[in-house]
Amino acid sequence: MTAAVTTTAPGGPVAAELPFFVYGTLLPGEPNHDLFLRGRTAGERPAVLPRALLYDGPGYPYAIEGHGSVHGTLLVAAPGIYGELLGLLDHLEEFLGPGHPRNLYERVVREVELPAQGASDGGESVRAWVYLAAAAVTRSLRTGGVLIPEGRWTRSGPSGDRGRNPGGGER
């Protein structure tokens, strides 16, 4: 499920077909899952992003580095469409390239934990692409954002507008 990472730039050669960790409207049952992922995944499994915090956003969440955990799903691209899916998600997440000043999110490689699936399975850790809030967004969240303490996003909650924005980001 893992591979060596050779690029993080949109449009560049795709040598590392890492899975994707999603935690917002790309989750199964959420609006962007059907719009962007239906028929494009070969596998989906519950997963946890350690050392991260989850913040409420206008219709979608943002994960940032921190002392907590974010719950989500690990997605594996269907055979033959990895490059297409990577480009689609980069566009959706408004990721223009590493460190680009107009990024809404940064696509980074992180270790994601897969919970045990049986009594003999102790779980495992997998490297995956994760879209974390870009630097300017992170600064704003740390000073005035609404933390989701459990690290688990759902459309219902205090913001009242979750799920209304069908495009962009972990939206």
Tab-separated table of C-alpha atoms in Angstrom:
chain	number	residue	atom	x	y	z
A	1	MET	CA	0.000	0.000	0.000
A	2	THR	CA	2.994	2.342	0.344
A	3	ALA	CA	5.616	3.551	-2.118
A	4	ALA	CA	8.538	5.956	-2.249
A	5	VAL	CA	7.516	9.570	-2.658
A	6	THR	CA	9.109	11.388	-5.588
A	7	THR	CA	6.893	14.421	-6.155
A	8	THR	CA	4.435	16.692	-4.374
A	9	ALA	CA	3.889	19.145	-7.226
A	10	PRO	CA	0.599	19.124	-9.162
A	11	GLY	CA	1.021	18.001	-12.728
A	12	GLY	CA	4.386	16.368	-11.999
A	13	PRO	CA	5.229	12.721	-12.645
A	14	VAL	CA	3.396	10.339	-10.368
A	15	ALA	CA	5.805	7.737	-9.010
A	16	ALA	CA	4.414	7.397	-5.487
A	17	GLU	CA	0.947	5.928	-5.513
A	18	LEU	CA	0.247	6.552	-1.862
A	19	PRO	CA	-3.283	6.209	-0.525
A	20	PHE	CA	-5.203	9.315	0.564
A	21	PHE	CA	-6.444	10.082	4.081
A	22	VAL	CA	-9.703	12.087	4.023
A	23	TYR	CA	-11.583	13.547	6.981
A	24	GLY	CA	-14.319	15.888	5.684
A	25	THR	CA	-16.847	15.906	2.867
A	26	LEU	CA	-14.765	13.312	1.004
A	27	LEU	CA	-15.742	10.742	3.656
A	28	PRO	CA	-18.138	7.970	2.609
A	29	GLY	CA	-21.695	9.279	2.860
A	30	GLU	CA	-20.645	12.929	2.509
A	31	PRO	CA	-21.423	14.999	-0.625
A	32	ASN	CA	-17.954	15.143	-2.175
A	33	HIS	CA	-17.389	11.419	-1.796
A	34	ASP	CA	-19.984	10.682	-4.458
A	35	LEU	CA	-18.969	13.639	-6.639
A	36	PHE	CA	-15.224	12.987	-6.698
A	37	LEU	CA	-14.501	9.449	-5.478
A	38	ARG	CA	-17.320	7.177	-6.677
A	39	GLY	CA	-15.803	4.601	-9.032
A	40	ARG	CA	-12.277	5.970	-8.470
A	41	THR	CA	-11.300	3.966	-5.371
A	42	ALA	CA	-10.280	0.352	-4.982
A	43	GLY	CA	-10.504	0.356	-1.202
A	44	GLU	CA	-11.673	2.447	1.736
A	45	ARG	CA	-10.881	1.783	5.377
A	46	PRO	CA	-11.370	3.713	8.639
A	47	ALA	CA	-8.137	5.354	9.781
A	48	VAL	CA	-6.744	7.858	12.273
A	49	LEU	CA	-4.273	10.685	11.684
A	50	PRO	CA	-2.196	11.067	14.867
A	51	ARG	CA	-0.525	14.308	15.969
A	52	ALA	CA	-3.224	16.454	14.364
A	53	LEU	CA	-6.121	18.678	15.391
A	54	LEU	CA	-9.390	19.219	13.547
A	55	TYR	CA	-11.015	22.649	13.204
A	56	ASP	CA	-14.497	23.559	12.038
A	57	GLY	CA	-14.583	25.588	8.846
A	58	PRO	CA	-17.320	27.191	6.778
A	59	GLY	CA	-18.935	23.995	5.495
A	60	TYR	CA	-15.869	21.798	5.819
A	61	PRO	CA	-13.058	21.040	8.272
A	62	TYR	CA	-9.330	21.746	8.382
A	63	ALA	CA	-6.709	19.476	9.949
A	64	ILE	CA	-3.516	21.010	11.320
A	65	GLU	CA	-0.463	19.659	13.177
A	66	GLY	CA	-1.183	19.299	16.900
A	67	HIS	CA	-1.525	17.098	19.968
A	68	GLY	CA	-4.605	15.101	19.082
A	69	SER	CA	-6.046	12.727	16.499
A	70	VAL	CA	-8.259	13.157	13.455
A	71	HIS	CA	-10.612	10.339	12.440
A	72	GLY	CA	-11.238	9.658	8.774
A	73	THR	CA	-10.897	7.169	5.940
A	74	LEU	CA	-7.914	5.830	4.020
A	75	LEU	CA	-8.657	5.618	0.279
A	76	VAL	CA	-6.749	3.601	-2.306
A	77	ALA	CA	-7.076	4.741	-5.928
A	78	ALA	CA	-8.580	2.326	-8.429
A	79	PRO	CA	-6.066	0.774	-10.836
A	80	GLY	CA	-5.032	3.024	-13.716
A	81	ILE	CA	-6.505	6.294	-12.457
A	82	TYR	CA	-4.072	7.386	-9.745
A	83	GLY	CA	-2.793	10.424	-11.678
A	84	GLU	CA	-6.331	11.523	-12.523
A	85	LEU	CA	-7.456	11.192	-8.899
A	86	LEU	CA	-4.387	13.027	-7.585
A	87	GLY	CA	-5.007	15.938	-9.967
A	88	LEU	CA	-8.708	16.023	-9.148
A	89	LEU	CA	-8.069	16.117	-5.395
A	90	ASP	CA	-5.308	18.728	-5.730
A	91	HIS	CA	-7.739	20.945	-7.642
A	92	LEU	CA	-10.550	20.320	-5.157
A	93	GLU	CA	-8.267	21.100	-2.209
A	94	GLU	CA	-6.889	24.239	-3.888
A	95	PHE	CA	-3.347	22.863	-3.670
A	96	LEU	CA	-1.250	24.682	-6.286
A	97	GLY	CA	2.150	23.306	-5.255
A	98	PRO	CA	4.258	22.959	-2.119
A	99	GLY	CA	4.280	26.228	-0.182
A	100	HIS	CA	2.341	28.186	-2.829
A	101	PRO	CA	0.952	31.379	-1.219
A	102	ARG	CA	-2.561	30.752	-2.616
A	103	ASN	CA	-2.844	27.199	-1.259
A	104	LEU	CA	-5.861	26.538	0.905
A	105	TYR	CA	-4.386	23.158	1.864
A	106	GLU	CA	-0.925	21.574	1.618
A	107	ARG	CA	-0.655	17.976	0.421
A	108	VAL	CA	1.816	16.211	2.715
A	109	VAL	CA	2.860	12.649	3.501
A	110	ARG	CA	1.949	11.480	7.006
A	111	GLU	CA	1.753	8.196	8.882
A	112	VAL	CA	-1.875	7.148	9.299
A	113	GLU	CA	-2.967	4.468	11.745
A	114	LEU	CA	-5.325	1.691	10.666
A	115	PRO	CA	-7.291	0.231	13.595
A	116	ALA	CA	-7.122	-3.507	14.222
A	117	GLN	CA	-9.722	-5.459	12.258
A	118	GLY	CA	-9.681	-8.628	14.322
A	119	ALA	CA	-8.440	-10.200	17.532
A	120	SER	CA	-5.120	-11.248	15.951
A	121	ASP	CA	-4.637	-7.987	13.999
A	122	GLY	CA	-2.789	-5.333	15.995
A	123	GLY	CA	-3.426	-2.633	13.427
A	124	GLU	CA	-0.787	-0.983	11.277
A	125	SER	CA	0.641	2.334	10.208
A	126	VAL	CA	0.589	3.445	6.554
A	127	ARG	CA	2.100	6.428	4.742
A	128	ALA	CA	-0.597	8.462	2.990
A	129	TRP	CA	-1.258	11.809	1.361
A	130	VAL	CA	-3.098	14.164	3.712
A	131	TYR	CA	-4.394	17.647	2.941
A	132	LEU	CA	-3.547	19.866	5.926
A	133	ALA	CA	-4.492	23.540	6.228
A	134	ALA	CA	-1.940	25.828	4.546
A	135	ALA	CA	0.241	28.087	6.729
A	136	ALA	CA	-1.961	31.222	6.610
A	137	VAL	CA	-5.112	29.190	7.302
A	138	THR	CA	-3.376	27.381	10.172
A	139	ARG	CA	-2.367	30.687	11.798
A	140	SER	CA	-5.953	31.918	11.574
A	141	LEU	CA	-7.353	28.685	13.035
A	142	ARG	CA	-4.909	28.673	15.947
A	143	THR	CA	-5.919	32.217	16.931
A	144	GLY	CA	-9.669	32.164	16.308
A	145	GLY	CA	-10.816	28.811	14.987
A	146	VAL	CA	-13.335	26.399	16.500
A	147	LEU	CA	-11.626	23.176	17.557
A	148	ILE	CA	-13.516	19.902	17.073
A	149	PRO	CA	-12.306	18.181	20.265
A	150	GLU	CA	-13.100	14.593	19.241
A	151	GLY	CA	-11.349	15.003	15.878
A	152	ARG	CA	-14.373	13.554	14.084
A	153	TRP	CA	-16.214	15.707	11.511
A	154	THR	CA	-19.888	15.376	10.661
A	155	ARG	CA	-22.177	17.653	8.657
A	156	SER	CA	-24.375	18.408	11.648
A	157	GLY	CA	-22.913	20.621	14.317
A	158	PRO	CA	-22.322	24.153	15.576
A	159	SER	CA	-21.473	25.779	12.228
A	160	GLY	CA	-24.921	24.985	10.826
A	161	ASP	CA	-23.742	25.222	7.206
A	162	ARG	CA	-21.748	22.025	6.837
A	163	GLY	CA	-22.170	20.275	3.526
A	164	ARG	CA	-23.638	23.263	1.688
A	165	ASN	CA	-20.449	24.026	-0.229
A	166	PRO	CA	-20.057	21.138	-2.688
A	167	GLY	CA	-16.665	22.165	-4.107
A	168	GLY	CA	-13.139	22.678	-2.942
A	169	GLY	CA	-10.874	21.529	-0.159
A	170	GLU	CA	-11.669	18.952	2.483
A	171	ARG	CA	-14.963	20.617	1.985
